[in-house]
Amino acid sequence: MGDSTALPLRLARRMSRVAPSPMLALVARAASLRSVGRDVISLALGEPDCDTPTHIQEAAFIAMRNGDTHYTASDGTKALKEAIRRKFERENSLTFALNEISVGSGAKQVIYNALAATVDEGDEVIVPLPYYPSYVEITRLVGGEPILVHTQPQNGFKLTPELLERAITTRTKWLILNSPSNPTGTAYSAGELRALAEVLGRHPQVWILADDIYEHLLFADQPFATLAAVDSRLKARTLTVNGVSKAYCMTGWRIGYGAGPAALIASMATIQSQITSCPSSISQAAACAALDGPAGVIDRLRSTFRFRRDLVTTELNRIRGISCAVPDGAFYVFPNCSRVLGRYSPAGRELVTDVDLAHYLLEDAGVAVVPGSDFGMPGHFRISYAADEALLRESVKRIDLALSALHGDSS
Ligand SMILES: Cc1ncc(COP(=O)(O)O)c(C=O)c1O
């Protein structure tokens, strides 16, 4: 029997500012089609398709057997912070003290902690567009205002010094920079970061959140670069975020980390201590094994993804109406589909937007892709090529067939 005294739930006002992940809705629809026997290939989710390497799994077993199953320090064990410190020194020439390092349940939580700790109502957070949707939603959730800066495909979807200068105001609190990027795979060279650093040098109120989660999945000839290392003057106001999810096939283990000034890190730990107490002790032990383990694991993953990137971009560019830039890194392509919009499906439905196109591809071709609108840039869609070669070939074939079946003129 229901409780007749219960009033309807009134949600907090902040809930009107935040949207659920649209991507997850699409993934759920793909799963429900599969559950009724439909043959659906999902290229929607941003996670490597391989299992966590064995030596990392072993480290978790050992941790469990050794009784490493209790709460840990709220923002990470000493052992993991030391492994992270070594990682930053080894790979980025960045030196941090342990109290300048914070471990969270995924990079996403680290980003949330940082923004929740620093953003006041109305503070502005600059986010280049297309963007990883959580930057925008987290900013809104904590009361900030995302300032979306449109980048251009002809500039490789990169923020330029001019665009950055124009976006900064006295209310700017953060710039979030993601390289290599989700969804475009674009990566900034050290020179490009230096040019942005010059602008940032003139605006000391702006903090920088460098989201380097795809650091190891960079295929371009240029070495990976991050702002705090490129311009040491910025280190005092930069949070460099990274994690084990993407490079070590550990999305489900939920370990991410950030390194930056101690005062910021301390306030992030306060938030985390009240929300999750600490990240999983077992996952932290596994993350130590990942960071201190053999580099060959990442090298193999990178060359697999590089092969797939070349395959997918070549095949997509053969499809009429699709044009796809070759990304520098990550495991996404972000093709432009604007030339097929305005056409009609065999059932007579007009594909007005990229969202319509994504639905058509899912329902009629059995391929789940994410519309560009979810990343703030309509007229595109995102494919995650973290799937095996046969599936990728089959998906592109299905997309080609589905687009060839469209009729009517888009001009
Ligand atoms: C750009 C970017 N940052 C952060 C994350 C979150 O990673 P994690 O699994 O460590 O929370 C993702 C995951 O898709 C991402 O694409």
Coordinates of C-alpha atoms and ligand atoms in Angstrom, one line a residue:
M1 CA 0.0 0.0 0.0
G2 CA 1.3 3.5 -0.8
D3 CA 1.8 6.1 1.8
S4 CA -1.2 8.4 1.3
T5 CA 0.6 11.1 3.4
A6 CA 3.5 11.4 1.0
L7 CA 3.7 14.6 -1.0
P8 CA 5.2 14.5 -4.5
L9 CA 9.0 14.7 -4.4
R10 CA 10.2 18.2 -5.0
L11 CA 13.7 18.1 -6.5
A12 CA 16.4 20.6 -5.6
R13 CA 16.5 23.6 -7.9
R14 CA 20.0 22.6 -9.0
M15 CA 18.6 19.6 -10.7
S16 CA 17.0 21.9 -13.3
R17 CA 20.5 22.9 -14.3
V18 CA 21.9 19.5 -14.9
A19 CA 21.1 16.9 -17.6
P20 CA 21.7 13.1 -17.4
S21 CA 24.3 11.7 -19.8
P22 CA 22.5 11.4 -23.2
M23 CA 25.0 8.9 -24.2
L24 CA 23.9 6.5 -21.5
A25 CA 20.3 6.7 -22.8
L26 CA 21.5 5.7 -26.2
V27 CA 23.6 2.9 -24.8
A28 CA 20.5 1.7 -22.9
R29 CA 18.4 1.8 -26.1
A30 CA 21.1 -0.3 -27.9
A31 CA 21.0 -2.8 -25.0
S32 CA 17.2 -3.0 -25.1
L33 CA 17.2 -3.6 -28.9
R34 CA 19.8 -6.4 -28.3
S35 CA 17.7 -7.9 -25.5
V36 CA 14.9 -8.5 -28.1
G37 CA 17.3 -10.2 -30.4
R38 CA 18.3 -7.3 -32.7
D39 CA 21.9 -7.3 -34.0
V40 CA 23.3 -4.0 -32.7
I41 CA 26.9 -2.9 -32.7
S42 CA 27.6 -0.2 -30.1
L43 CA 30.3 2.3 -31.0
A44 CA 28.9 4.7 -28.4
L45 CA 30.8 4.1 -25.2
G46 CA 34.2 5.6 -24.5
E47 CA 36.1 2.6 -23.1
P48 CA 38.7 0.2 -24.4
D49 CA 37.3 -3.1 -25.4
C50 CA 40.2 -5.2 -23.9
D51 CA 40.4 -6.7 -20.4
T52 CA 42.5 -5.2 -17.6
P53 CA 46.0 -6.7 -18.0
T54 CA 46.7 -9.8 -15.9
H55 CA 49.5 -8.3 -13.7
I56 CA 47.0 -5.5 -12.6
Q57 CA 44.3 -8.0 -11.8
E58 CA 46.9 -10.1 -9.8
A59 CA 47.8 -7.0 -7.8
A60 CA 44.1 -6.7 -6.8
F61 CA 43.9 -10.3 -5.8
I62 CA 47.0 -9.9 -3.6
A63 CA 45.6 -6.7 -2.0
M64 CA 42.4 -8.5 -1.1
R65 CA 44.3 -11.6 0.3
N66 CA 46.5 -9.3 2.3
G67 CA 43.5 -7.6 3.9
D68 CA 43.8 -4.4 1.9
T69 CA 40.0 -4.2 2.2
H70 CA 39.5 -1.2 4.5
Y71 CA 38.9 2.5 4.2
T72 CA 42.1 4.3 3.1
A73 CA 43.2 7.9 3.5
S74 CA 40.3 9.9 1.9
D75 CA 42.2 11.1 -1.2
G76 CA 44.4 8.0 -1.8
T77 CA 46.9 5.7 -0.2
K78 CA 50.5 6.8 0.2
A79 CA 51.6 3.9 -2.1
L80 CA 49.4 5.1 -4.9
K81 CA 50.3 8.8 -4.5
E82 CA 54.0 7.7 -4.6
A83 CA 53.3 5.8 -7.9
I84 CA 51.5 8.9 -9.3
R85 CA 54.4 11.1 -8.2
R86 CA 56.8 8.8 -10.1
K87 CA 54.5 8.8 -13.1
F88 CA 54.5 12.6 -13.3
E89 CA 58.3 12.8 -12.9
R90 CA 59.0 10.0 -15.4
E91 CA 56.5 11.0 -18.1
N92 CA 55.8 14.7 -17.7
S93 CA 58.9 16.1 -16.0
L94 CA 56.6 17.4 -13.3
T95 CA 57.5 17.2 -9.6
F96 CA 54.8 17.0 -7.0
A97 CA 54.8 16.5 -3.2
L98 CA 52.3 13.9 -1.9
N99 CA 50.1 16.6 -0.5
E100 CA 49.8 18.0 -4.1
I101 CA 48.2 14.7 -5.3
S102 CA 44.6 13.6 -5.0
V103 CA 43.1 10.3 -6.0
G104 CA 39.4 9.9 -6.7
S105 CA 36.9 7.4 -8.0
G106 CA 37.7 8.2 -11.6
A107 CA 39.0 11.3 -13.2
K108 CA 35.4 12.5 -13.4
Q109 CA 35.2 12.6 -9.6
V110 CA 38.5 14.5 -9.4
I111 CA 37.0 17.1 -11.9
Y112 CA 33.9 17.3 -9.8
N113 CA 35.8 17.8 -6.6
A114 CA 38.0 20.5 -8.1
L115 CA 35.0 22.5 -9.4
A116 CA 32.9 22.0 -6.3
A117 CA 35.8 23.2 -4.2
T118 CA 36.4 26.4 -6.1
V119 CA 33.4 27.6 -8.3
D120 CA 31.0 30.1 -6.7
E121 CA 27.6 30.9 -8.1
G122 CA 28.1 32.7 -11.4
D123 CA 31.8 32.0 -11.8
E124 CA 32.8 31.2 -15.3
V125 CA 34.4 28.0 -16.6
I126 CA 35.8 28.2 -20.2
V127 CA 35.1 25.0 -22.1
P128 CA 36.2 24.6 -25.7
L129 CA 33.4 23.2 -27.9
P130 CA 33.0 20.3 -28.9
Y131 CA 33.4 19.2 -25.3
Y132 CA 33.3 16.2 -23.0
P133 CA 29.7 16.7 -21.7
S134 CA 30.6 16.3 -18.0
Y135 CA 32.6 19.5 -18.0
V136 CA 29.5 21.5 -18.7
E137 CA 27.1 19.5 -16.5
I138 CA 29.4 19.5 -13.5
T139 CA 30.0 23.3 -13.9
R140 CA 26.3 23.8 -13.9
L141 CA 25.7 21.5 -11.0
V142 CA 28.1 23.4 -8.8
G143 CA 26.5 26.8 -9.8
G144 CA 29.0 27.9 -12.3
E145 CA 28.5 29.2 -15.8
P146 CA 30.1 27.2 -18.7
I147 CA 31.5 29.6 -21.3
L148 CA 31.5 27.5 -24.5
V149 CA 34.1 28.5 -27.0
H150 CA 33.3 27.3 -30.6
T151 CA 36.4 25.8 -32.1
Q152 CA 36.7 25.3 -35.9
P153 CA 37.3 22.1 -37.8
Q154 CA 39.7 23.9 -40.0
N155 CA 41.9 24.6 -36.9
G156 CA 41.6 21.0 -35.9
F157 CA 38.9 21.9 -33.3
K158 CA 41.6 23.6 -31.2
L159 CA 41.3 26.6 -28.9
T160 CA 43.4 29.4 -30.3
P161 CA 45.0 32.2 -28.3
E162 CA 42.6 34.7 -29.9
L163 CA 39.5 32.7 -29.0
L164 CA 40.8 32.2 -25.4
E165 CA 41.6 35.9 -25.0
R166 CA 38.1 36.8 -26.1
A167 CA 36.5 34.3 -23.7
I168 CA 38.3 35.4 -20.5
T169 CA 36.5 37.9 -18.2
T170 CA 37.0 39.0 -14.6
R171 CA 34.7 36.2 -13.6
T172 CA 36.7 33.4 -15.3
K173 CA 37.7 30.8 -12.7
W174 CA 38.9 27.9 -14.9
L175 CA 39.9 27.0 -18.4
I176 CA 39.4 23.2 -19.0
L177 CA 41.6 21.8 -21.7
N178 CA 41.4 18.2 -22.9
S179 CA 44.2 16.8 -25.0
P180 CA 43.9 14.4 -26.8
S181 CA 40.3 15.3 -26.8
N182 CA 37.0 13.5 -26.4
P183 CA 35.2 13.7 -28.9
T184 CA 37.5 14.9 -31.7
G185 CA 40.8 13.2 -30.8
T186 CA 42.6 16.5 -31.4
A187 CA 45.9 17.1 -29.5
Y188 CA 47.8 20.3 -28.7
S189 CA 51.5 20.5 -29.5
A190 CA 53.9 22.1 -26.9
G191 CA 54.0 25.1 -29.2
E192 CA 50.3 25.5 -29.3
L193 CA 50.1 25.2 -25.5
R194 CA 52.9 27.8 -25.1
A195 CA 50.8 30.2 -27.2
L196 CA 47.8 29.6 -24.9
A197 CA 50.1 30.0 -21.8
E198 CA 51.1 33.4 -23.0
V199 CA 47.4 34.5 -22.9
L200 CA 46.9 32.8 -19.5
G201 CA 50.0 34.7 -18.2
R202 CA 48.1 37.9 -18.6
H203 CA 45.1 36.7 -16.6
P204 CA 46.3 35.4 -13.2
Q205 CA 42.7 34.8 -11.9
V206 CA 42.3 31.9 -14.4
W207 CA 43.0 28.4 -13.1
I208 CA 43.7 25.6 -15.6
L209 CA 42.3 22.1 -15.5
A210 CA 44.3 20.0 -17.9
D211 CA 42.4 16.7 -18.5
D212 CA 45.2 14.4 -19.8
I213 CA 43.2 11.2 -19.5
Y214 CA 44.0 10.2 -23.1
E215 CA 47.7 11.1 -22.8
H216 CA 49.0 7.6 -23.7
L217 CA 46.7 7.3 -26.7
L218 CA 48.5 9.8 -28.9
F219 CA 49.5 8.7 -32.4
A220 CA 50.8 12.0 -33.8
D221 CA 54.6 12.3 -34.2
Q222 CA 54.7 15.1 -31.7
P223 CA 55.4 14.1 -28.1
F224 CA 52.6 14.5 -25.5
A225 CA 52.5 18.0 -23.9
T226 CA 50.7 19.4 -20.9
L227 CA 50.3 23.0 -19.8
A228 CA 52.0 22.8 -16.3
A229 CA 55.1 21.3 -17.9
V230 CA 55.2 23.6 -20.9
D231 CA 55.1 26.7 -18.8
S232 CA 56.2 26.2 -15.3
R233 CA 54.8 29.6 -14.2
L234 CA 51.3 28.1 -14.7
K235 CA 52.0 25.1 -12.4
A236 CA 50.9 27.1 -9.4
R237 CA 47.4 27.4 -10.8
T238 CA 47.0 24.2 -12.8
L239 CA 45.3 20.9 -11.8
T240 CA 46.6 18.2 -14.1
V241 CA 44.1 15.4 -14.2
N242 CA 44.7 11.8 -15.4
G243 CA 43.7 8.3 -14.6
V244 CA 44.0 4.6 -15.3
S245 CA 40.7 4.1 -17.0
K246 CA 41.7 4.5 -20.6
A247 CA 45.4 3.6 -20.8
Y248 CA 45.1 0.5 -18.8
C249 CA 41.6 -0.8 -19.7
M250 CA 40.4 -0.1 -16.2
T251 CA 37.2 1.9 -16.6
G252 CA 35.3 -0.2 -14.1
W253 CA 38.0 0.1 -11.4
R254 CA 37.2 3.8 -11.0
I255 CA 40.6 5.4 -10.2
G256 CA 41.6 8.8 -11.4
Y257 CA 43.9 11.4 -10.0
G258 CA 44.9 15.1 -10.1
A259 CA 48.0 17.0 -9.1
G260 CA 48.1 20.7 -8.3
P261 CA 48.6 23.2 -5.5
A262 CA 48.3 21.8 -2.0
A263 CA 45.5 24.2 -0.9
L264 CA 43.3 23.1 -3.8
I265 CA 44.1 19.4 -3.2
A266 CA 43.3 19.7 0.5
S267 CA 39.8 21.2 -0.2
M268 CA 39.1 18.5 -2.8
A269 CA 40.0 15.9 -0.1
T270 CA 37.5 17.5 2.3
I271 CA 34.7 17.1 -0.2
Q272 CA 35.6 13.6 -1.1
S273 CA 35.9 12.6 2.6
Q274 CA 32.3 13.6 3.0
I275 CA 31.0 12.0 -0.1
T276 CA 32.7 8.6 -0.8
S277 CA 35.2 8.5 2.2
C278 CA 37.8 7.2 -0.2
P279 CA 38.3 5.4 -3.5
S280 CA 38.2 1.6 -3.4
S281 CA 41.3 0.2 -1.6
I282 CA 41.5 -2.7 -4.0
S283 CA 41.4 -0.6 -7.1
Q284 CA 44.0 1.7 -5.6
A285 CA 46.4 -1.3 -5.2
A286 CA 45.6 -2.3 -8.8
A287 CA 46.3 1.2 -10.0
C288 CA 49.8 1.1 -8.4
A289 CA 50.6 -2.0 -10.4
A290 CA 49.3 -0.3 -13.6
L291 CA 51.4 2.9 -13.1
D292 CA 54.6 1.1 -12.0
G293 CA 54.1 -1.8 -14.5
P294 CA 55.6 -2.5 -17.9
A295 CA 55.1 0.2 -20.5
G296 CA 54.6 -2.5 -23.2
V297 CA 50.9 -2.7 -22.1
I298 CA 50.3 0.8 -23.3
D299 CA 52.4 0.5 -26.4
R300 CA 50.4 -2.4 -27.6
L301 CA 47.1 -0.7 -26.9
R302 CA 48.3 2.5 -28.7
S303 CA 49.4 0.6 -31.8
T304 CA 46.1 -1.3 -31.9
F305 CA 44.1 1.9 -31.7
R306 CA 46.3 3.6 -34.3
F307 CA 45.5 0.8 -36.8
R308 CA 41.8 1.1 -36.0
R309 CA 41.9 4.9 -36.4
D310 CA 43.4 4.6 -39.8
L311 CA 40.9 1.9 -40.8
V312 CA 37.9 3.8 -39.6
T313 CA 38.9 7.2 -41.1
T314 CA 39.8 5.7 -44.5
E315 CA 36.5 3.7 -44.7
L316 CA 34.3 6.6 -43.4
N317 CA 35.8 9.0 -45.9
R318 CA 34.7 6.6 -48.7
I319 CA 31.1 7.2 -47.8
R320 CA 29.3 9.8 -49.8
G321 CA 28.2 12.8 -47.6
I322 CA 30.7 12.0 -44.7
S323 CA 33.9 13.7 -44.1
C324 CA 36.2 12.7 -41.3
A325 CA 39.3 14.3 -40.1
V326 CA 42.2 12.1 -39.0
P327 CA 42.5 12.5 -35.2
D328 CA 45.8 12.8 -33.3
G329 CA 44.8 10.5 -30.5
A330 CA 42.2 9.1 -28.1
F331 CA 39.9 6.4 -29.6
Y332 CA 37.2 8.6 -31.3
V333 CA 36.5 9.9 -34.7
F334 CA 34.1 12.8 -35.1
P335 CA 32.9 12.8 -38.7
N336 CA 30.9 15.6 -40.2
C337 CA 27.5 14.4 -41.5
S338 CA 25.9 17.7 -42.3
R339 CA 25.6 16.8 -46.0
V340 CA 23.3 13.8 -45.3
L341 CA 21.0 15.8 -43.1
G342 CA 17.7 16.9 -44.7
R343 CA 17.4 13.6 -46.6
Y344 CA 14.7 10.9 -46.0
S345 CA 14.9 7.4 -44.6
P346 CA 13.3 4.6 -46.6
A347 CA 10.4 4.8 -44.2
G348 CA 10.0 8.5 -45.2
R349 CA 11.3 10.1 -42.0
E350 CA 13.3 13.3 -42.6
L351 CA 16.7 13.3 -40.9
V352 CA 16.7 16.9 -39.8
T353 CA 19.5 16.7 -37.2
D354 CA 22.4 14.6 -36.2
V355 CA 20.2 13.2 -33.4
D356 CA 17.7 11.9 -36.0
L357 CA 20.6 10.4 -37.9
A358 CA 21.9 8.6 -34.8
H359 CA 18.5 7.2 -34.2
Y360 CA 18.2 6.1 -37.8
L361 CA 21.6 4.4 -37.7
L362 CA 20.6 2.7 -34.4
E363 CA 17.1 1.6 -35.4
D364 CA 17.7 0.8 -39.1
A365 CA 21.3 -0.1 -39.4
G366 CA 22.0 -1.5 -35.9
V367 CA 24.9 0.8 -35.2
A368 CA 25.0 3.0 -32.1
V369 CA 26.9 6.2 -32.5
V370 CA 26.6 9.4 -30.4
P371 CA 25.2 12.6 -32.1
G372 CA 27.5 15.6 -32.2
S373 CA 24.9 17.6 -30.4
D374 CA 25.7 15.8 -27.2
F375 CA 29.2 17.4 -27.4
G376 CA 27.8 20.8 -28.3
M377 CA 28.5 20.4 -32.0
P378 CA 25.5 19.4 -34.2
G379 CA 26.1 18.1 -37.8
H380 CA 28.6 15.5 -36.6
F381 CA 28.6 12.2 -34.8
R382 CA 31.1 10.4 -32.6
I383 CA 32.3 6.9 -33.2
S384 CA 34.3 5.1 -30.5
Y385 CA 36.6 2.8 -32.4
A386 CA 37.5 0.8 -29.3
A387 CA 36.0 -2.3 -30.9
D388 CA 37.7 -5.1 -32.9
E389 CA 38.5 -4.8 -36.6
A390 CA 35.7 -7.1 -37.8
L391 CA 33.1 -5.1 -35.9
L392 CA 34.5 -1.8 -37.1
R393 CA 34.4 -3.0 -40.8
E394 CA 30.9 -4.3 -40.4
S395 CA 29.7 -1.0 -38.7
V396 CA 31.1 1.2 -41.4
K397 CA 29.6 -1.1 -44.1
R398 CA 26.2 -0.8 -42.3
I399 CA 26.5 3.0 -42.1
D400 CA 27.4 3.2 -45.8
L401 CA 24.4 1.0 -46.7
A402 CA 22.1 3.0 -44.5
L403 CA 23.2 6.3 -45.9
S404 CA 23.0 5.0 -49.5
A405 CA 19.3 4.2 -48.8
L406 CA 18.5 7.8 -48.0
H407 CA 16.6 9.7 -50.6
G408 CA 15.7 13.3 -51.4
D409 CA 18.0 16.3 -51.7
S410 CA 19.8 17.8 -48.8
S411 CA 20.7 21.0 -50.7
Ligands
LIG1 C1 37.8 13.6 -21.5 C2 37.4 12.7 -20.4 N1 37.8 13.0 -19.1 C3 37.4 12.2 -18.1 C4 36.8 11.1 -18.3 C5 36.4 10.2 -17.1 O1 37.3 9.2 -16.9 P1 37.2 8.3 -15.6 O2 36.8 6.9 -16.1 O3 38.6 8.3 -15.0 O4 36.2 8.9 -14.7 C6 36.4 10.6 -19.6 C7 35.7 9.4 -19.8 O5 35.1 9.1 -20.8 C8 36.8 11.5 -20.7 O6 36.4 11.2 -21.9

